[in-house]
PDB file as gemmi writes it, atoms N, CA and C in Angstrom:
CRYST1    1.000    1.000    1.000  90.00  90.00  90.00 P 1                      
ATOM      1  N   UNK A   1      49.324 292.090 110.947  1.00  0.00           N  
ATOM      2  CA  UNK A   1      50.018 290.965 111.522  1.00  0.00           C  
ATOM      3  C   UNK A   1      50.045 289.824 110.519  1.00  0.00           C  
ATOM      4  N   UNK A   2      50.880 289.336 110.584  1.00  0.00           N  
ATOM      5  CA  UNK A   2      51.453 288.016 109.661  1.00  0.00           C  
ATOM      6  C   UNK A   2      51.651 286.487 110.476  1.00  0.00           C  
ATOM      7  N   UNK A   3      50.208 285.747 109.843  1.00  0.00           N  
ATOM      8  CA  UNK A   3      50.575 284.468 111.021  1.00  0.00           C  
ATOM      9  C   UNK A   3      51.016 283.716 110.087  1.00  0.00           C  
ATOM     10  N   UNK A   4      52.065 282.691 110.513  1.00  0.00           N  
ATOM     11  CA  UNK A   4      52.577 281.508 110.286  1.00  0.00           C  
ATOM     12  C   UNK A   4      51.835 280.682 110.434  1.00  0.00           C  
ATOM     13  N   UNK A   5      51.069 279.454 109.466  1.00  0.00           N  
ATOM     14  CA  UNK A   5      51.053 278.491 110.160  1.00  0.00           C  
ATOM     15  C   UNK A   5      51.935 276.895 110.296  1.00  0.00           C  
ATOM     16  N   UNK A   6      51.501 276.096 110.601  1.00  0.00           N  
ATOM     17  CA  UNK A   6      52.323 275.109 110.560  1.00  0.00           C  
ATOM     18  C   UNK A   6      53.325 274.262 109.715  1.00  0.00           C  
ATOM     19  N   UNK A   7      53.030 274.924 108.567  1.00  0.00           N  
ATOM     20  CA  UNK A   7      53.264 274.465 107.331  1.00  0.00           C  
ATOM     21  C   UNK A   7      54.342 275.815 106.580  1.00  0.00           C  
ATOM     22  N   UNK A   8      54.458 276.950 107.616  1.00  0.00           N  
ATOM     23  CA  UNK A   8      55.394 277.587 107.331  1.00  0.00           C  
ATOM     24  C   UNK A   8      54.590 278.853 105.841  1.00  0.00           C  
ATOM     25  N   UNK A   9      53.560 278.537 105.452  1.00  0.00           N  
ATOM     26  CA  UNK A   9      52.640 279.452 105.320  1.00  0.00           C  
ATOM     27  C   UNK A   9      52.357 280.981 105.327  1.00  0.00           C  
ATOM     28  N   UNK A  10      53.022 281.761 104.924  1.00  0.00           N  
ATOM     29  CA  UNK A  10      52.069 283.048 105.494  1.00  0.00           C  
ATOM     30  C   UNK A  10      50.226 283.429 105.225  1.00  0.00           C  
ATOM     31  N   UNK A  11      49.599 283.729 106.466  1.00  0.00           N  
ATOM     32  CA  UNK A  11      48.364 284.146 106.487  1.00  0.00           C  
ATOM     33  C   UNK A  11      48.203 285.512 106.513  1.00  0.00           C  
ATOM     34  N   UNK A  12      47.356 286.020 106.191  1.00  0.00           N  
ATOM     35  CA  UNK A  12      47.319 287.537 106.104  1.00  0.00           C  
ATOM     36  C   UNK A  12      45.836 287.228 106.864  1.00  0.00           C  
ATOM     37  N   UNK A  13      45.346 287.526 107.372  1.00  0.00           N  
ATOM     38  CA  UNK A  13      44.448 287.992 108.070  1.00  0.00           C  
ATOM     39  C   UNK A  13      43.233 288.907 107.713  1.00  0.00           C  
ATOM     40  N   UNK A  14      43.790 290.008 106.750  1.00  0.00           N  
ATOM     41  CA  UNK A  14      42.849 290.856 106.461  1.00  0.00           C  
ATOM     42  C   UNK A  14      42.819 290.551 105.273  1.00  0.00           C  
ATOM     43  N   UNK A  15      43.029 289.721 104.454  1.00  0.00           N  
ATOM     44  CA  UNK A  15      42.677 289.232 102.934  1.00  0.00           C  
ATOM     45  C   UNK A  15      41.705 288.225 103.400  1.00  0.00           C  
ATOM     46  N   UNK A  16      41.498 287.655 104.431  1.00  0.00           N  
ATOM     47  CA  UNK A  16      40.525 286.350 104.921  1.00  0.00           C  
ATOM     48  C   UNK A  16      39.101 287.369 105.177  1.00  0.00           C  
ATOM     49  N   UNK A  17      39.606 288.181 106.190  1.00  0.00           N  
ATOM     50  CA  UNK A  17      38.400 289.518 106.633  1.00  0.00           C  
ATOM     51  C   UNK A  17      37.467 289.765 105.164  1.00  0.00           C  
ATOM     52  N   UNK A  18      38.215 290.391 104.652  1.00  0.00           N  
ATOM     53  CA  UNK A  18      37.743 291.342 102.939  1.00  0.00           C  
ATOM     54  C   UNK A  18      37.192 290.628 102.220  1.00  0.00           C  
ATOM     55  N   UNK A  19      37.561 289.351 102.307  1.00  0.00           N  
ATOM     56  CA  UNK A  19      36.795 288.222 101.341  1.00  0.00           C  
ATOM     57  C   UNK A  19      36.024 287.682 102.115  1.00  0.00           C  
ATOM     58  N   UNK A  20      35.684 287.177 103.352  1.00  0.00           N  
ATOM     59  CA  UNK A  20      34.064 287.519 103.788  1.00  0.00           C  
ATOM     60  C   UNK A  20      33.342 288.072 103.960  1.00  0.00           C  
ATOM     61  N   UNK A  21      33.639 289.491 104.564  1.00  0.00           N  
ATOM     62  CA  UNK A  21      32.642 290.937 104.479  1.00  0.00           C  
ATOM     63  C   UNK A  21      31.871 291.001 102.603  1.00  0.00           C  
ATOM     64  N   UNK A  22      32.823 290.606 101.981  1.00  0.00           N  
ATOM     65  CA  UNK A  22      32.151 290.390 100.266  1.00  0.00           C  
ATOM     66  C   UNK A  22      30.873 289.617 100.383  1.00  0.00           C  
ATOM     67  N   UNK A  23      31.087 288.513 100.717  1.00  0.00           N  
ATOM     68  CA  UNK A  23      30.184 287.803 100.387  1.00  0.00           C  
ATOM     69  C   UNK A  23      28.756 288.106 100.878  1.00  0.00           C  
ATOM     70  N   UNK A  24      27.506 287.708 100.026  1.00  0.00           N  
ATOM     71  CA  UNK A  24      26.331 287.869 101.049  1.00  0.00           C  
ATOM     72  C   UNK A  24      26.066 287.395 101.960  1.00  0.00           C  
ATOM     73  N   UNK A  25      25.616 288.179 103.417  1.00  0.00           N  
ATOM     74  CA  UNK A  25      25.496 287.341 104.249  1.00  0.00           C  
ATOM     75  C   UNK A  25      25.786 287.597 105.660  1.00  0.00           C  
ATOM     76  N   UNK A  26      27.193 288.013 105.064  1.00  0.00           N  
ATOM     77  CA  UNK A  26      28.098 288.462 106.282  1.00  0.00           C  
ATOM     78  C   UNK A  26      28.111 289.881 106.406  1.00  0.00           C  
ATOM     79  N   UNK A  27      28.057 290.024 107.792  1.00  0.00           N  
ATOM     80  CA  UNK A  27      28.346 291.716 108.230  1.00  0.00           C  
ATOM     81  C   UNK A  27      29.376 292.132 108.704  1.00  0.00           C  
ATOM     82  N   UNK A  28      30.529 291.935 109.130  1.00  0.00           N  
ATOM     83  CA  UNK A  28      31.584 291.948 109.602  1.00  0.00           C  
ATOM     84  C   UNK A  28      32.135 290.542 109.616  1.00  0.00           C  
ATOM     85  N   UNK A  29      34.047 290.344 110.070  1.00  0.00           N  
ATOM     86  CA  UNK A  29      34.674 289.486 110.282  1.00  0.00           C  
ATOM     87  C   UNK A  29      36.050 289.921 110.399  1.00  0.00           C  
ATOM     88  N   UNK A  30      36.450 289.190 111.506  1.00  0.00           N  
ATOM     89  CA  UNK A  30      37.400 289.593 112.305  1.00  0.00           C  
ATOM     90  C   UNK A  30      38.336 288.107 112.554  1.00  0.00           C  
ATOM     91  N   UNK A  31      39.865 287.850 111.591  1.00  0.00           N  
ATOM     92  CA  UNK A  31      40.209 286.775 112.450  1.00  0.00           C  
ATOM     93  C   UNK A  31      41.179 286.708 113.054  1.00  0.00           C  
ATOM     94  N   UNK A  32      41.818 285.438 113.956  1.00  0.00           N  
ATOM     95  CA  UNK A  32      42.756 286.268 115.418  1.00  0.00           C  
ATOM     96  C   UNK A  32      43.622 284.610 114.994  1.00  0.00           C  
ATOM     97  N   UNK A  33      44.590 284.828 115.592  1.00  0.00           N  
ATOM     98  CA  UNK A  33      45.685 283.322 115.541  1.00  0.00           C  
ATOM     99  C   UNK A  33      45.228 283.311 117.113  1.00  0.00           C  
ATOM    100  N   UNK A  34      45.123 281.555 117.041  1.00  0.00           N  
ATOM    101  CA  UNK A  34      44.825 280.979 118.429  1.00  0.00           C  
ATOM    102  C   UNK A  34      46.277 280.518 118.941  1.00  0.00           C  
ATOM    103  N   UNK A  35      46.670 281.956 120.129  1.00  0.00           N  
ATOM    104  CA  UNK A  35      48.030 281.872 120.924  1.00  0.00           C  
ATOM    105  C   UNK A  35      48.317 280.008 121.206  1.00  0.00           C  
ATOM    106  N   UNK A  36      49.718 280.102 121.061  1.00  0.00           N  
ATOM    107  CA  UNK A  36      50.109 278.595 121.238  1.00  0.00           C  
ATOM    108  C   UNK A  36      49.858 277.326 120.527  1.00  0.00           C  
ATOM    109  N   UNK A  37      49.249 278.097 119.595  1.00  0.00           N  
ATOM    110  CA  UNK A  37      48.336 277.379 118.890  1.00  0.00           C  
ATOM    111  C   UNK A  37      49.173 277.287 117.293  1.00  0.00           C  
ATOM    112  N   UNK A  38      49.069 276.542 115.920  1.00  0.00           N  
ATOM    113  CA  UNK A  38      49.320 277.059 114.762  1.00  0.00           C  
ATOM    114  C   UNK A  38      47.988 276.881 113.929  1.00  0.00           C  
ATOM    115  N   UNK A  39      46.940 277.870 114.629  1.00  0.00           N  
ATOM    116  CA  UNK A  39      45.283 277.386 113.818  1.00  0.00           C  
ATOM    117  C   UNK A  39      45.101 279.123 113.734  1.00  0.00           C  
ATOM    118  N   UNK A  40      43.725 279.445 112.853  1.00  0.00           N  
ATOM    119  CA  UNK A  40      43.584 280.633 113.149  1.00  0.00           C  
ATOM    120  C   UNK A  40      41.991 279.935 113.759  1.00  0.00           C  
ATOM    121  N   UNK A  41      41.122 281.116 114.359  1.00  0.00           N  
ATOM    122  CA  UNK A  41      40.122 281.168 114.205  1.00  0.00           C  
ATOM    123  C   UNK A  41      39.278 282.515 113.701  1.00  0.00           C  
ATOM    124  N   UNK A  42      38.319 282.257 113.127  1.00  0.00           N  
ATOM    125  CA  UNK A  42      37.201 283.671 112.420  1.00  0.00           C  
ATOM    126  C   UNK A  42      35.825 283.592 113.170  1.00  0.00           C  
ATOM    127  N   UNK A  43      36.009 284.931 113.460  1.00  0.00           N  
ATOM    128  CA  UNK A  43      34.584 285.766 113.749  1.00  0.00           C  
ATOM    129  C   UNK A  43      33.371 286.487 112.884  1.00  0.00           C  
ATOM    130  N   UNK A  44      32.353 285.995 112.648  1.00  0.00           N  
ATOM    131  CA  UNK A  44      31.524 285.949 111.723  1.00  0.00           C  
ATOM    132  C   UNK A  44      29.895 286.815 112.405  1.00  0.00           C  
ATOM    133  N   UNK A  45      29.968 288.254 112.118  1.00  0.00           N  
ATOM    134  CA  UNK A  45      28.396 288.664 112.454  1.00  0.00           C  
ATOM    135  C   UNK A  45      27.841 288.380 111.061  1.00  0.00           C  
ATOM    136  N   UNK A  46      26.501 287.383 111.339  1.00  0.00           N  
ATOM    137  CA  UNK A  46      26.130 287.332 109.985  1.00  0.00           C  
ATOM    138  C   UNK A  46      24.681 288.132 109.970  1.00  0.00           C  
ATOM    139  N   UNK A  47      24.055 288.217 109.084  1.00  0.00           N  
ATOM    140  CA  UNK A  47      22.835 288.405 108.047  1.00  0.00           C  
ATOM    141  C   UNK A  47      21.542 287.588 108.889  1.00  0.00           C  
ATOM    142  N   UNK A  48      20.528 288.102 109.103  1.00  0.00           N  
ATOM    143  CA  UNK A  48      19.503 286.590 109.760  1.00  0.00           C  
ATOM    144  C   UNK A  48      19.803 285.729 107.884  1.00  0.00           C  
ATOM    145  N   UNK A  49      19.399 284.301 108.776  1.00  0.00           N  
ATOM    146  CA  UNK A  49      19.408 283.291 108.024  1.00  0.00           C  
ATOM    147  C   UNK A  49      20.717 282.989 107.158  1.00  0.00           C  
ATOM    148  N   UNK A  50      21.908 282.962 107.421  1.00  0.00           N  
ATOM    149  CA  UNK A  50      23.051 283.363 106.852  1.00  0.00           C  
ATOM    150  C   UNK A  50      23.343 281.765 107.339  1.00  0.00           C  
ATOM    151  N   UNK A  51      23.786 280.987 105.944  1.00  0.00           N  
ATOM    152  CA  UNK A  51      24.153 279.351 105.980  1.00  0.00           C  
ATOM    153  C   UNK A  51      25.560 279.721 106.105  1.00  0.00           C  
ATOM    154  N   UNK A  52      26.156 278.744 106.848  1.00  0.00           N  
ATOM    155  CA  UNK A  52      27.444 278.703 107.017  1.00  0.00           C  
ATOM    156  C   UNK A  52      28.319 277.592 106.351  1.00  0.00           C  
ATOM    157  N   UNK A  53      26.868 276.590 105.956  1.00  0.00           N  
ATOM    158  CA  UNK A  53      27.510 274.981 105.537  1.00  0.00           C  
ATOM    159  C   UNK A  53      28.750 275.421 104.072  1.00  0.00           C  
ATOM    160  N   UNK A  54      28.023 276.653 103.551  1.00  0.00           N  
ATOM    161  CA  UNK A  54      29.433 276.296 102.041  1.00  0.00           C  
ATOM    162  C   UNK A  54      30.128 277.457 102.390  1.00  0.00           C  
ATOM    163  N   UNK A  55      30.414 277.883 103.976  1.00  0.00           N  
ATOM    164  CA  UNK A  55      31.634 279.095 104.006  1.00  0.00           C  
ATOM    165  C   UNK A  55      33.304 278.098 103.484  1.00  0.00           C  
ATOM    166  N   UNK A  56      33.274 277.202 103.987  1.00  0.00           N  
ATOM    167  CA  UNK A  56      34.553 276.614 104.012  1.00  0.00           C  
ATOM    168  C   UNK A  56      35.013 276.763 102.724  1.00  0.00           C  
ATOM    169  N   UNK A  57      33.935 276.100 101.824  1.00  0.00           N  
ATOM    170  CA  UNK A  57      34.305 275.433 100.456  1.00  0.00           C  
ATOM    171  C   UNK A  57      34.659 277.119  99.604  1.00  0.00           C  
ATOM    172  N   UNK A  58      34.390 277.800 100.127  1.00  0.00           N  
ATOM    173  CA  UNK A  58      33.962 279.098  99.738  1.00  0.00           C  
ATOM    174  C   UNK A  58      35.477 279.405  99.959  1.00  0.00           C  
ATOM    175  N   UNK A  59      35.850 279.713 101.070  1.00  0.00           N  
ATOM    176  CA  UNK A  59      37.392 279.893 101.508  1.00  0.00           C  
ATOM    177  C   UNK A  59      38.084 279.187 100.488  1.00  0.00           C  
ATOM    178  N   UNK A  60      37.951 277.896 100.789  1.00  0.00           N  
ATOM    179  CA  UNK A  60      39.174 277.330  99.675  1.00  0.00           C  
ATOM    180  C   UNK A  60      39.390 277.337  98.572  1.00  0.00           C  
ATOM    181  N   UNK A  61      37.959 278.020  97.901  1.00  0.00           N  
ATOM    182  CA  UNK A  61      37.820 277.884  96.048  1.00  0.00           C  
ATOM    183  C   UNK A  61      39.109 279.277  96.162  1.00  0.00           C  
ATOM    184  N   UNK A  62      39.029 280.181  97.291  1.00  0.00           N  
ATOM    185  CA  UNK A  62      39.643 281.491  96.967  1.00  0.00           C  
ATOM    186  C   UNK A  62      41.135 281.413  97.812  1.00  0.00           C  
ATOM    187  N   UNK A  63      41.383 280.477  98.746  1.00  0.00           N  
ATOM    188  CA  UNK A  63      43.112 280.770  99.209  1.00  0.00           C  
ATOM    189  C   UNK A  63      43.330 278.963  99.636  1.00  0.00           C  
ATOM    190  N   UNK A  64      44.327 279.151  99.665  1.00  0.00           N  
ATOM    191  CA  UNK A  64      45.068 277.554 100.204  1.00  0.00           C  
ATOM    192  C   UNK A  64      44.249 277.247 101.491  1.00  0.00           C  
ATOM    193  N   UNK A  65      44.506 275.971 101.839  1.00  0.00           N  
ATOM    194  CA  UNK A  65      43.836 275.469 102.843  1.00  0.00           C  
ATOM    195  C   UNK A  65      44.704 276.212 104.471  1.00  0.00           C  
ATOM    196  N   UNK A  66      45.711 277.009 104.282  1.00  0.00           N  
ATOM    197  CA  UNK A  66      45.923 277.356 105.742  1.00  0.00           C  
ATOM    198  C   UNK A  66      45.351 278.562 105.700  1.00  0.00           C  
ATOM    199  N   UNK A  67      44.131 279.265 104.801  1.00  0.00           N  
ATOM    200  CA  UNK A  67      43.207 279.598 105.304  1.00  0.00           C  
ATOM    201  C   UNK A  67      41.934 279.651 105.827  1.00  0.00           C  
ATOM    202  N   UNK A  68      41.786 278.306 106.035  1.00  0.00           N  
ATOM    203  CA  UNK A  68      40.540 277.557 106.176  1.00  0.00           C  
ATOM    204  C   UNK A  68      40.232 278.212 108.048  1.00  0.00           C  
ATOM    205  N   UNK A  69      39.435 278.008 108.564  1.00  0.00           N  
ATOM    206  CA  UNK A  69      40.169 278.555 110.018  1.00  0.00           C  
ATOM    207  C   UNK A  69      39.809 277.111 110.910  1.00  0.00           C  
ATOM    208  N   UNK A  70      40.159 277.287 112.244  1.00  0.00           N  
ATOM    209  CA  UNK A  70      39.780 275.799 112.552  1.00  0.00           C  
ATOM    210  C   UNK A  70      38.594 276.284 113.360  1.00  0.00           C  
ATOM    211  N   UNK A  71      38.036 277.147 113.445  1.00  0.00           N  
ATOM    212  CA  UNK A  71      36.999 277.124 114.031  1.00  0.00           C  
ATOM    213  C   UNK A  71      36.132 278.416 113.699  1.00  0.00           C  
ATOM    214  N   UNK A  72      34.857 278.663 113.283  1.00  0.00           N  
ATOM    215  CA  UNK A  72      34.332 279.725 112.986  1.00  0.00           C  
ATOM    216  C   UNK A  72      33.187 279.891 113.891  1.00  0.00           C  
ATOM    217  N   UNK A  73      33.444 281.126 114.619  1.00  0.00           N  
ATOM    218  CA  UNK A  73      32.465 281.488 115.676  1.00  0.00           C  
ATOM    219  C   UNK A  73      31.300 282.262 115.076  1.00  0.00           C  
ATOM    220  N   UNK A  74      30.033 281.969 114.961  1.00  0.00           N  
ATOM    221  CA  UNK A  74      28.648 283.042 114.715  1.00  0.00           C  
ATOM    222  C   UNK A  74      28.630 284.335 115.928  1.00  0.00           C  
ATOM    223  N   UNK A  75      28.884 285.428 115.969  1.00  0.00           N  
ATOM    224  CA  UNK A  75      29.053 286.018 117.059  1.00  0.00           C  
ATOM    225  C   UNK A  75      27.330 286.999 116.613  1.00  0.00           C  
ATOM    226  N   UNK A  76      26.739 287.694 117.661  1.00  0.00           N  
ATOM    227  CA  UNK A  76      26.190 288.849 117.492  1.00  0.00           C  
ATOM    228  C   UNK A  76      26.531 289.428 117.119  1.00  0.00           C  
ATOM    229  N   UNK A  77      27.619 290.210 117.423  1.00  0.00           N  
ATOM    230  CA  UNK A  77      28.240 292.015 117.517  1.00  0.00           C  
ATOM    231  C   UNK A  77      29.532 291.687 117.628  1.00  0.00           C  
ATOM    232  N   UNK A  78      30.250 292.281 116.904  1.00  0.00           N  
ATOM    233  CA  UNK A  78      31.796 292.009 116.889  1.00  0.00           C  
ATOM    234  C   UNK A  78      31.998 293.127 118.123  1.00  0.00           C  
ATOM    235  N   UNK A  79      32.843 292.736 119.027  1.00  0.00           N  
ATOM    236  CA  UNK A  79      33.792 293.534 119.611  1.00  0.00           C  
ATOM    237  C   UNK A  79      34.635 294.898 119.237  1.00  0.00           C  
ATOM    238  N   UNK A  80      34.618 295.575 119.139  1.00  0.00           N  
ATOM    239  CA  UNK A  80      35.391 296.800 118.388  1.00  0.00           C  
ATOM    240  C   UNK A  80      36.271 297.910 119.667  1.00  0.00           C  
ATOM    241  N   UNK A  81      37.544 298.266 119.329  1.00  0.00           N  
ATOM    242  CA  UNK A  81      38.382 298.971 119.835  1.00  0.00           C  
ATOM    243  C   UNK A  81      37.801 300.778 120.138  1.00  0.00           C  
ATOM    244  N   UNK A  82      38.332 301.374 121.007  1.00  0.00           N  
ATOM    245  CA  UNK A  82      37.864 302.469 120.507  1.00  0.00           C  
ATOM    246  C   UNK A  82      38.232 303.589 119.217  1.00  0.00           C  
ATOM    247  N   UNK A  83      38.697 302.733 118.475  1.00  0.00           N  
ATOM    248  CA  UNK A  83      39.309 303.301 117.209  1.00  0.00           C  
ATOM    249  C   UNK A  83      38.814 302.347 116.248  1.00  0.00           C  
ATOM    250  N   UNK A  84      37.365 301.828 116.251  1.00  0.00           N  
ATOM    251  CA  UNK A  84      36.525 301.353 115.592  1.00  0.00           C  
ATOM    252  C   UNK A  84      36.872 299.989 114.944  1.00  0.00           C  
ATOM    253  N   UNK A  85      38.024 299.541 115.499  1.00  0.00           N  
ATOM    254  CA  UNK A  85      38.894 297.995 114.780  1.00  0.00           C  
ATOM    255  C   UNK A  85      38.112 296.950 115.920  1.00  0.00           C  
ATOM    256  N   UNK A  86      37.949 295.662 114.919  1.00  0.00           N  
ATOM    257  CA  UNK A  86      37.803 294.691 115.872  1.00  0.00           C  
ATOM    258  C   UNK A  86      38.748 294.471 117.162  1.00  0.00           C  
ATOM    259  N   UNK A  87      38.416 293.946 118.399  1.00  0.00           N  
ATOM    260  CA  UNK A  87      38.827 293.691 119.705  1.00  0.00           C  
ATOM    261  C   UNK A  87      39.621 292.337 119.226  1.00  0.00           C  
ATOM    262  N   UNK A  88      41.072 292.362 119.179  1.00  0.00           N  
ATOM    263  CA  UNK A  88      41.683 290.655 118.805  1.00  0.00           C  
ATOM    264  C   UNK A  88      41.604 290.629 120.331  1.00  0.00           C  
ATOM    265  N   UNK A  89      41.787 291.536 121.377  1.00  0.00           N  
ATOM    266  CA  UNK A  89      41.584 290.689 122.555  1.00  0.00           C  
ATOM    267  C   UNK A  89      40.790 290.086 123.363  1.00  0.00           C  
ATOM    268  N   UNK A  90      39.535 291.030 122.987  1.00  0.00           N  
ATOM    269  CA  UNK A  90      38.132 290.172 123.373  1.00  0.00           C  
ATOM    270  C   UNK A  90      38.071 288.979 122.671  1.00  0.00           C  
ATOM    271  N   UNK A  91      38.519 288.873 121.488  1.00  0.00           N  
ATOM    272  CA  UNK A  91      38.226 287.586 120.276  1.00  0.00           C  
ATOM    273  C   UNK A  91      38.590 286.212 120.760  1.00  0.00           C  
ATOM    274  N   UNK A  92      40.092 287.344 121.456  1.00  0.00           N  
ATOM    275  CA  UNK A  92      41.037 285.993 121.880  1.00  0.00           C  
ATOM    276  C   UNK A  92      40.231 285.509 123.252  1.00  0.00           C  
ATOM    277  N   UNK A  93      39.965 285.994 124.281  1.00  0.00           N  
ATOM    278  CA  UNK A  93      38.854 285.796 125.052  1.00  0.00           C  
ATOM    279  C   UNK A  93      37.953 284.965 125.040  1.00  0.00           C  
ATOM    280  N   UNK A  94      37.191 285.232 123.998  1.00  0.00           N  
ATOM    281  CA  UNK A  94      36.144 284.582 123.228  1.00  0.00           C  
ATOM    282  C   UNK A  94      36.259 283.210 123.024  1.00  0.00           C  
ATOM    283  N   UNK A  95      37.814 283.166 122.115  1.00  0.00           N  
ATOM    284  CA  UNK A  95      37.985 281.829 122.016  1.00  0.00           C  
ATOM    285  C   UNK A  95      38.463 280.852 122.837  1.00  0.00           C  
ATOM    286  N   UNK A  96      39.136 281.757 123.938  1.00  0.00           N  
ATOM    287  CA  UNK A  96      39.027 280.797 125.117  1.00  0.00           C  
ATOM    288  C   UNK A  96      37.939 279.811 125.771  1.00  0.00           C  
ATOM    289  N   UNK A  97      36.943 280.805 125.766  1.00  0.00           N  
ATOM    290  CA  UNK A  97      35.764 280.035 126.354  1.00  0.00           C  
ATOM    291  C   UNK A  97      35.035 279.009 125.369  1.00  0.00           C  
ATOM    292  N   UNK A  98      35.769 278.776 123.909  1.00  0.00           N  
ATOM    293  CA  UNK A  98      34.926 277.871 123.790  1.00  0.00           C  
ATOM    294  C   UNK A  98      33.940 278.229 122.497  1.00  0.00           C  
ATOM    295  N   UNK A  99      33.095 277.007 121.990  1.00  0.00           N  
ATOM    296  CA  UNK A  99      32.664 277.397 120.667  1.00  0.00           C  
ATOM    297  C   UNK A  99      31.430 278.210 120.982  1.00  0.00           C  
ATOM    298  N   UNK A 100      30.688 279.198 120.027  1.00  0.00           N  
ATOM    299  CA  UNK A 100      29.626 280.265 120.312  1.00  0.00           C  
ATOM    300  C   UNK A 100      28.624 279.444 119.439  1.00  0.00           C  
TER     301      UNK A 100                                                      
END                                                                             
C-alpha cells in the first residue's frame, strides 16, 4: 500500500518497517495510515530496555520528514494475520483507543 501524505508525498510503509526491524532494539514493526487522517502511525515490539528518545532523529537522518510517524505505539506482541503478516486491522483498532 502507498500512503499519501499531506504534502502529496508518497510513503511506503515497508521501507519504514525494514529500517526499524534493522536497528537494535527492535523486534518487529508494523505501520498503518490513520483512516481520515493524513498521519501514519508505527508499531514498535521492542527489546527490554529499548530507548525510544533517538527513534525519531533516527527516522529522519534516513527518509524525509513524512516519515516521521505521528505517533509511535510500544506494543508487547504485534498482532499477526493468519498468514503470519502484521494485523493493519487490529493496529487500526489499536489506534483508535488511544496511546499504549
Amino acid at each position: 500500500m502507498i500512503i499519501v501524505d499531506a504534502h502529496a508525498t508518497d510513503v511506503y510503509p515497508y521501507f519504514l518497517d525494514e529500517f526499524l526491524v534493522s536497528l537494535p532494539g527492535i523486534r518487529t514493526a508494523a505501520t498503518i495510515r490513520v483512516l481520515d487522517e493524513d498521519r501514519i502511525e508505527t508499531f514498535i515490539v521492542p527489546e527490554p530496555r529499548f530507548d525510544i528518545a533517538e527513534l525519531p532523529e533516527l527516522i529522519l537522518a534516513e527518509f524525509d520528514a513524512s516519515y516521521l510517524p505521528g505517533m509511535i505505539h510500544l506494543i508487547d506482541a504485534m498482532p499477526m494475520t493468519h498468514l503470519g503478516q502484521p494485523d493493519k486491522y487490529a493496529l487500526r483498532a489499536l489506534a483508535e483507543r488511544g496511546p499504549h
